PDB file of C-alpha atoms in Angstrom:
ATOM      1  CA  MET A   1       0.000   0.000   0.000  1.00 60.00           C
ATOM      2  CA  SER A   2       2.837   2.407   0.803  1.00 58.00           C
ATOM      3  CA  LYS A   3       3.944   2.233  -2.865  1.00 75.00           C
ATOM      4  CA  ALA A   4       0.480   3.120  -4.178  1.00 89.00           C
ATOM      5  CA  LYS A   5      -0.102   6.339  -6.139  1.00 95.00           C
ATOM      6  CA  LEU A   6      -0.128   9.526  -4.047  1.00 98.00           C
ATOM      7  CA  VAL A   7      -2.416  12.391  -5.064  1.00 98.00           C
ATOM      8  CA  ILE A   8      -3.265  15.639  -3.299  1.00 98.00           C
ATOM      9  CA  LEU A   9      -6.317  17.670  -4.252  1.00 98.00           C
ATOM     10  CA  ASP A  10      -4.672  21.027  -3.998  1.00 98.00           C
ATOM     11  CA  CYS A  11      -4.992  24.819  -4.052  1.00 97.00           C
ATOM     12  CA  TRP A  12      -1.743  26.770  -4.409  1.00 97.00           C
ATOM     13  CA  VAL A  13      -2.662  29.485  -1.875  1.00 97.00           C
ATOM     14  CA  SER A  14      -3.988  27.145   0.838  1.00 97.00           C
ATOM     15  CA  PRO A  15      -1.524  26.824   3.742  1.00 98.00           C
ATOM     16  CA  PHE A  16      -3.312  23.608   4.702  1.00 98.00           C
ATOM     17  CA  CYS A  17      -2.448  22.065   1.330  1.00 98.00           C
ATOM     18  CA  MET A  18       1.129  23.340   1.682  1.00 98.00           C
ATOM     19  CA  ARG A  19       1.483  21.347   4.928  1.00 98.00           C
ATOM     20  CA  VAL A  20       0.770  18.084   3.117  1.00 98.00           C
ATOM     21  CA  LYS A  21       3.156  18.852   0.241  1.00 98.00           C
ATOM     22  CA  ILE A  22       5.982  19.847   2.611  1.00 98.00           C
ATOM     23  CA  ALA A  23       5.514  16.620   4.615  1.00 98.00           C
ATOM     24  CA  LEU A  24       5.631  14.564   1.404  1.00 98.00           C
ATOM     25  CA  ASN A  25       8.743  16.462   0.264  1.00 98.00           C
ATOM     26  CA  GLU A  26      10.448  15.848   3.618  1.00 98.00           C
ATOM     27  CA  LYS A  27       9.838  12.113   3.134  1.00 98.00           C
ATOM     28  CA  GLY A  28      11.190  12.266  -0.423  1.00 98.00           C
ATOM     29  CA  LEU A  29       7.928  10.945  -1.886  1.00 97.00           C
ATOM     30  CA  GLU A  30       6.651  11.398  -5.430  1.00 97.00           C
ATOM     31  CA  TYR A  31       3.104  12.731  -5.616  1.00 98.00           C
ATOM     32  CA  GLU A  32       0.674  14.357  -8.010  1.00 98.00           C
ATOM     33  CA  ALA A  33      -0.910  17.686  -7.050  1.00 98.00           C
ATOM     34  CA  GLN A  34      -4.274  18.196  -8.758  1.00 98.00           C
ATOM     35  CA  ALA A  35      -5.352  21.835  -8.652  1.00 97.00           C
ATOM     36  CA  GLU A  36      -8.931  22.484  -7.565  1.00 96.00           C
ATOM     37  CA  ASP A  37     -10.922  25.517  -8.703  1.00 91.00           C
ATOM     38  CA  LEU A  38     -12.505  26.442  -5.383  1.00 81.00           C
ATOM     39  CA  PHE A  39     -14.462  29.349  -6.872  1.00 84.00           C
ATOM     40  CA  GLY A  40     -15.428  28.123 -10.335  1.00 81.00           C
ATOM     41  CA  GLY A  41     -16.591  24.650  -9.389  1.00 88.00           C
ATOM     42  CA  LYS A  42     -15.145  21.870  -7.275  1.00 94.00           C
ATOM     43  CA  SER A  43     -14.352  18.560  -8.943  1.00 96.00           C
ATOM     44  CA  GLU A  44     -16.487  15.465  -8.501  1.00 96.00           C
ATOM     45  CA  LEU A  45     -13.424  13.782  -7.040  1.00 97.00           C
ATOM     46  CA  LEU A  46     -13.169  16.439  -4.308  1.00 97.00           C
ATOM     47  CA  LEU A  47     -16.902  16.318  -3.524  1.00 96.00           C
ATOM     48  CA  SER A  48     -16.917  12.517  -3.338  1.00 97.00           C
ATOM     49  CA  SER A  49     -13.617  12.300  -1.424  1.00 97.00           C
ATOM     50  CA  ASN A  50     -14.550  14.928   1.181  1.00 97.00           C
ATOM     51  CA  PRO A  51     -18.369  14.950   1.292  1.00 97.00           C
ATOM     52  CA  ILE A  52     -18.462  16.355   4.848  1.00 97.00           C
ATOM     53  CA  TYR A  53     -16.439  19.563   4.384  1.00 96.00           C
ATOM     54  CA  LYS A  54     -16.030  19.666   0.569  1.00 95.00           C
ATOM     55  CA  LYS A  55     -12.650  21.393   0.878  1.00 96.00           C
ATOM     56  CA  VAL A  56      -8.953  20.855   0.202  1.00 98.00           C
ATOM     57  CA  PRO A  57      -6.610  19.282   1.013  1.00 98.00           C
ATOM     58  CA  VAL A  58      -7.650  15.739   0.289  1.00 98.00           C
ATOM     59  CA  PHE A  59      -4.855  13.154   0.230  1.00 98.00           C
ATOM     60  CA  LEU A  60      -5.472  10.049  -1.856  1.00 98.00           C
ATOM     61  CA  HIS A  61      -3.243   7.061  -1.122  1.00 98.00           C
ATOM     62  CA  GLY A  62      -3.996   4.322  -3.603  1.00 96.00           C
ATOM     63  CA  GLY A  63      -7.376   5.966  -4.186  1.00 96.00           C
ATOM     64  CA  LYS A  64      -8.302   5.969  -0.486  1.00 97.00           C
ATOM     65  CA  PRO A  65      -9.063   9.552   0.676  1.00 98.00           C
ATOM     66  CA  LEU A  66      -7.946  11.322   3.838  1.00 98.00           C
ATOM     67  CA  CYS A  67      -9.037  14.810   4.904  1.00 98.00           C
ATOM     68  CA  GLU A  68      -7.834  17.528   7.313  1.00 98.00           C
ATOM     69  CA  SER A  69      -4.190  18.581   7.029  1.00 98.00           C
ATOM     70  CA  ILE A  70      -2.960  17.642  10.532  1.00 98.00           C
ATOM     71  CA  ILE A  71      -4.517  14.171  10.229  1.00 98.00           C
ATOM     72  CA  ILE A  72      -2.901  13.764   6.794  1.00 98.00           C
ATOM     73  CA  VAL A  73       0.560  14.847   8.025  1.00 98.00           C
ATOM     74  CA  ASN A  74       0.248  12.405  10.936  1.00 97.00           C
ATOM     75  CA  TYR A  75      -0.713   9.653   8.495  1.00 98.00           C
ATOM     76  CA  ILE A  76       2.246  10.428   6.226  1.00 98.00           C
ATOM     77  CA  ASP A  77       4.609  10.276   9.205  1.00 98.00           C
ATOM     78  CA  GLU A  78       3.192   6.934  10.385  1.00 97.00           C
ATOM     79  CA  THR A  79       3.123   5.364   6.912  1.00 97.00           C
ATOM     80  CA  TRP A  80       6.624   6.443   5.856  1.00 97.00           C
ATOM     81  CA  SER A  81       8.676   6.407   9.029  1.00 93.00           C
ATOM     82  CA  SER A  82      11.914   7.909   7.708  1.00 95.00           C
ATOM     83  CA  PRO A  83      12.860  10.607   8.359  1.00 96.00           C
ATOM     84  CA  PRO A  84      10.549  10.949  11.390  1.00 97.00           C
ATOM     85  CA  LEU A  85       8.664  14.236  11.749  1.00 98.00           C
ATOM     86  CA  LEU A  86       7.691  13.734  15.399  1.00 97.00           C
ATOM     87  CA  PRO A  87      10.028  13.305  18.399  1.00 95.00           C
ATOM     88  CA  PRO A  88      10.980   9.763  19.466  1.00 94.00           C
ATOM     89  CA  CYS A  89       9.447   9.954  22.968  1.00 95.00           C
ATOM     90  CA  SER A  90       5.702   9.960  23.700  1.00 97.00           C
ATOM     91  CA  TYR A  91       5.974  13.154  25.797  1.00 97.00           C
ATOM     92  CA  GLY A  92       7.723  14.989  22.951  1.00 95.00           C
ATOM     93  CA  ARG A  93       5.088  13.785  20.485  1.00 96.00           C
ATOM     94  CA  ALA A  94       2.291  14.954  22.808  1.00 97.00           C
ATOM     95  CA  GLN A  95       3.923  18.386  23.151  1.00 97.00           C
ATOM     96  CA  ALA A  96       4.314  18.688  19.383  1.00 97.00           C
ATOM     97  CA  ARG A  97       0.638  17.812  18.907  1.00 97.00           C
ATOM     98  CA  PHE A  98      -0.337  20.379  21.544  1.00 98.00           C
ATOM     99  CA  TRP A  99       1.424  23.163  19.631  1.00 98.00           C
ATOM    100  CA  ALA A 100       0.029  21.938  16.314  1.00 98.00           C
ATOM    101  CA  ASP A 101      -3.457  22.142  17.830  1.00 97.00           C
ATOM    102  CA  PHE A 102      -2.721  25.637  19.219  1.00 98.00           C
ATOM    103  CA  ILE A 103      -1.533  26.785  15.782  1.00 98.00           C
ATOM    104  CA  ASP A 104      -4.615  25.333  14.089  1.00 96.00           C
ATOM    105  CA  LYS A 105      -7.004  27.031  16.502  1.00 96.00           C
ATOM    106  CA  LYS A 106      -5.317  30.417  16.699  1.00 97.00           C
ATOM    107  CA  VAL A 107      -3.051  31.565  13.871  1.00 98.00           C
ATOM    108  CA  PHE A 108      -5.162  31.572  10.691  1.00 95.00           C
ATOM    109  CA  ASP A 109      -8.210  33.037  12.441  1.00 96.00           C
ATOM    110  CA  ALA A 110      -6.046  35.821  13.900  1.00 97.00           C
ATOM    111  CA  CYS A 111      -4.695  36.500  10.388  1.00 97.00           C
ATOM    112  CA  GLY A 112      -8.254  36.657   9.079  1.00 96.00           C
ATOM    113  CA  ASN A 113      -9.298  39.180  11.716  1.00 97.00           C
ATOM    114  CA  ILE A 114      -6.728  41.525  10.164  1.00 97.00           C
ATOM    115  CA  TRP A 115      -7.039  40.945   6.415  1.00 95.00           C
ATOM    116  CA  ARG A 116     -10.843  40.812   6.545  1.00 94.00           C
ATOM    117  CA  SER A 117     -11.050  44.197   8.305  1.00 94.00           C
ATOM    118  CA  LYS A 118     -13.029  46.970   6.636  1.00 90.00           C
ATOM    119  CA  GLY A 119     -11.296  50.321   6.912  1.00 88.00           C
ATOM    120  CA  GLU A 120      -8.643  50.669   9.595  1.00 91.00           C
ATOM    121  CA  VAL A 121      -7.602  47.407  11.234  1.00 93.00           C
ATOM    122  CA  PRO A 122      -8.751  47.284  14.892  1.00 95.00           C
ATOM    123  CA  VAL A 123      -5.897  47.638  17.393  1.00 95.00           C
ATOM    124  CA  GLU A 124      -7.251  44.567  19.226  1.00 97.00           C
ATOM    125  CA  ALA A 125      -6.890  42.408  16.098  1.00 97.00           C
ATOM    126  CA  LYS A 126      -3.232  43.355  15.666  1.00 97.00           C
ATOM    127  CA  LYS A 127      -2.563  42.931  19.388  1.00 97.00           C
ATOM    128  CA  GLU A 128      -4.115  39.445  19.401  1.00 98.00           C
ATOM    129  CA  PHE A 129      -2.112  38.336  16.351  1.00 98.00           C
ATOM    130  CA  ILE A 130       1.193  39.578  17.773  1.00 98.00           C
ATOM    131  CA  GLU A 131       0.439  38.035  21.176  1.00 98.00           C
ATOM    132  CA  ILE A 132      -0.089  34.614  19.533  1.00 98.00           C
ATOM    133  CA  LEU A 133       3.246  34.946  17.703  1.00 98.00           C
ATOM    134  CA  LYS A 134       4.957  35.929  20.967  1.00 98.00           C
ATOM    135  CA  GLN A 135       3.569  32.781  22.621  1.00 98.00           C
ATOM    136  CA  LEU A 136       4.966  30.718  19.749  1.00 98.00           C
ATOM    137  CA  GLU A 137       8.265  32.606  19.961  1.00 97.00           C
ATOM    138  CA  GLU A 138       8.474  31.699  23.649  1.00 97.00           C
ATOM    139  CA  ALA A 139       7.787  28.030  22.847  1.00 97.00           C
ATOM    140  CA  LEU A 140      10.535  28.152  20.197  1.00 97.00           C
ATOM    141  CA  GLY A 141      13.019  29.654  22.664  1.00 96.00           C
ATOM    142  CA  ASP A 142      16.613  29.519  21.416  1.00 95.00           C
ATOM    143  CA  LYS A 143      16.051  26.368  19.348  1.00 96.00           C
ATOM    144  CA  ASP A 144      16.467  26.311  15.570  1.00 97.00           C
ATOM    145  CA  TYR A 145      13.112  24.556  15.187  1.00 98.00           C
ATOM    146  CA  PHE A 146      10.181  23.823  17.467  1.00 96.00           C
ATOM    147  CA  ILE A 147      11.289  20.261  18.189  1.00 90.00           C
ATOM    148  CA  GLY A 148      14.963  21.222  18.563  1.00 91.00           C
ATOM    149  CA  THR A 149      17.720  21.056  15.969  1.00 92.00           C
ATOM    150  CA  THR A 150      15.562  19.133  13.475  1.00 96.00           C
ATOM    151  CA  PHE A 151      12.849  20.543  11.219  1.00 98.00           C
ATOM    152  CA  GLY A 152       9.708  18.600  12.051  1.00 98.00           C
ATOM    153  CA  PHE A 153       5.991  18.307  12.672  1.00 98.00           C
ATOM    154  CA  VAL A 154       5.264  21.662  14.360  1.00 98.00           C
ATOM    155  CA  ASP A 155       7.368  23.566  11.807  1.00 98.00           C
ATOM    156  CA  ILE A 156       5.454  21.867   8.963  1.00 98.00           C
ATOM    157  CA  ILE A 157       2.111  22.827  10.510  1.00 98.00           C
ATOM    158  CA  LEU A 158       3.121  26.459  11.089  1.00 98.00           C
ATOM    159  CA  ILE A 159       5.420  27.607   8.271  1.00 98.00           C
ATOM    160  CA  PRO A 160       2.772  27.544   5.478  1.00 98.00           C
ATOM    161  CA  LEU A 161       0.570  29.956   7.448  1.00 98.00           C
ATOM    162  CA  THR A 162       3.377  32.509   7.363  1.00 98.00           C
ATOM    163  CA  SER A 163       2.925  32.796   3.574  1.00 98.00           C
ATOM    164  CA  TRP A 164      -0.080  35.005   4.428  1.00 97.00           C
ATOM    165  CA  PHE A 165       1.866  37.187   6.890  1.00 98.00           C
ATOM    166  CA  PHE A 166       3.094  39.666   4.251  1.00 98.00           C
ATOM    167  CA  ALA A 167      -0.537  40.416   3.333  1.00 97.00           C
ATOM    168  CA  VAL A 168      -1.401  40.757   7.019  1.00 97.00           C
ATOM    169  CA  GLU A 169       1.550  43.117   7.563  1.00 97.00           C
ATOM    170  CA  LYS A 170       0.610  45.292   4.549  1.00 96.00           C
ATOM    171  CA  ILE A 171      -3.042  45.548   5.593  1.00 96.00           C
ATOM    172  CA  GLY A 172      -2.259  45.869   9.316  1.00 96.00           C
ATOM    173  CA  GLY A 173       0.636  48.323   9.020  1.00 96.00           C
ATOM    174  CA  PHE A 174       3.255  46.445  11.075  1.00 96.00           C
ATOM    175  CA  THR A 175       6.041  43.879  10.583  1.00 97.00           C
ATOM    176  CA  VAL A 176       6.525  40.512  12.238  1.00 97.00           C
ATOM    177  CA  GLU A 177      10.288  41.063  12.184  1.00 97.00           C
ATOM    178  CA  ALA A 178      10.007  44.183  14.356  1.00 97.00           C
ATOM    179  CA  GLU A 179       7.555  42.580  16.794  1.00 97.00           C
ATOM    180  CA  CYS A 180       8.960  39.031  16.987  1.00 97.00           C
ATOM    181  CA  PRO A 181      12.576  38.892  15.720  1.00 97.00           C
ATOM    182  CA  LYS A 182      13.259  35.298  16.859  1.00 97.00           C
ATOM    183  CA  PHE A 183      10.084  34.102  15.179  1.00 98.00           C
ATOM    184  CA  SER A 184      11.078  35.994  12.032  1.00 98.00           C
ATOM    185  CA  ASN A 185      14.485  34.274  12.028  1.00 98.00           C
ATOM    186  CA  TRP A 186      12.752  30.893  12.381  1.00 98.00           C
ATOM    187  CA  MET A 187      10.593  31.767   9.349  1.00 98.00           C
ATOM    188  CA  LYS A 188      13.659  32.598   7.254  1.00 98.00           C
ATOM    189  CA  ARG A 189      15.388  29.379   8.364  1.00 98.00           C
ATOM    190  CA  CYS A 190      12.400  27.242   7.367  1.00 98.00           C
ATOM    191  CA  LEU A 191      11.882  29.000   4.036  1.00 98.00           C
ATOM    192  CA  GLN A 192      15.465  28.139   3.047  1.00 98.00           C
ATOM    193  CA  ARG A 193      14.663  24.406   3.164  1.00 98.00           C
ATOM    194  CA  GLU A 194      14.114  22.909  -0.291  1.00 98.00           C
ATOM    195  CA  SER A 195      11.014  20.999   0.898  1.00 98.00           C
ATOM    196  CA  VAL A 196       9.444  24.322   1.918  1.00 98.00           C
ATOM    197  CA  ALA A 197      10.835  26.666  -0.742  1.00 98.00           C
ATOM    198  CA  LYS A 198       9.338  24.714  -3.646  1.00 97.00           C
ATOM    199  CA  VAL A 199       5.869  24.708  -2.046  1.00 98.00           C
ATOM    200  CA  VAL A 200       5.374  28.116  -0.386  1.00 98.00           C
ATOM    201  CA  PRO A 201       4.379  30.779  -2.961  1.00 98.00           C
ATOM    202  CA  PRO A 202       5.938  34.262  -3.086  1.00 97.00           C
ATOM    203  CA  PRO A 203       4.334  36.467  -0.387  1.00 96.00           C
ATOM    204  CA  GLU A 204       3.530  39.166  -2.962  1.00 97.00           C
ATOM    205  CA  LYS A 205       1.480  36.643  -4.948  1.00 98.00           C
ATOM    206  CA  VAL A 206      -0.497  35.698  -1.815  1.00 97.00           C
ATOM    207  CA  TYR A 207      -1.037  39.414  -1.105  1.00 97.00           C
ATOM    208  CA  GLU A 208      -2.494  39.880  -4.606  1.00 97.00           C
ATOM    209  CA  PHE A 209      -4.807  36.933  -3.964  1.00 96.00           C
ATOM    210  CA  VAL A 210      -5.927  38.397  -0.622  1.00 96.00           C
ATOM    211  CA  LEU A 211      -6.701  41.766  -2.260  1.00 96.00           C
ATOM    212  CA  MET A 212      -8.720  39.975  -4.959  1.00 94.00           C
ATOM    213  CA  PHE A 213     -10.535  37.896  -2.323  1.00 93.00           C
ATOM    214  CA  ARG A 214     -11.353  41.031  -0.305  1.00 94.00           C
ATOM    215  CA  LYS A 215     -12.986  42.532  -3.406  1.00 93.00           C
ATOM    216  CA  MET A 216     -14.957  39.314  -4.012  1.00 90.00           C
ATOM    217  CA  GLN A 217     -16.167  39.474  -0.410  1.00 88.00           C
ATOM    218  CA  GLY A 218     -17.143  43.142  -0.750  1.00 89.00           C
ATOM    219  CA  ILE A 219     -14.588  44.274   1.827  1.00 86.00           C
ATOM    220  CA  ASP A 220     -12.918  46.829  -0.448  1.00 72.00           C
TER     221      ASP A 220
END
């Protein structure tokens, strides 16, 4: 089964899809990314593979679908054990999953509170976003990556979300580098990895998408 065809139903700007592609790249696996038109009409394959949420990413392993990016990354790590993405000890794995859960619940919503703002961005929205990054910066400490010296699970869950930070900075009128320098250095370190660099789109391109999406939503 582990040698079966690997397909991801994908959208280039989705950080949740990026997570899956980075995990596959870290494992050195060949896969096919099938682009979904999320605005013009979702494919029958997407609708049948993810009938509950009808959204990307969907990971197909030998035709069997899996949904939700954290579940998919966990599955990839369990199915292809080398190199491991999670720490070797159960406590370390639990801690990594805690931070992945924190990231999932907090970061993208906090981004949205800024880029979805009409008119001037509320001070509270910026404060909340920066406070979340400071909590993550504290968890990172002086380590190169969240798990330690090795790029792993938490980094994979978080780094794709940062592709939207440039748009958030432009709309919010601040910079992550000025507010959270250690976090900013971690971002740069991760983006230099080949597995990440070939997946994460240029921040300016994401910004253009966000501006277009704001117009579609009647925000501008």
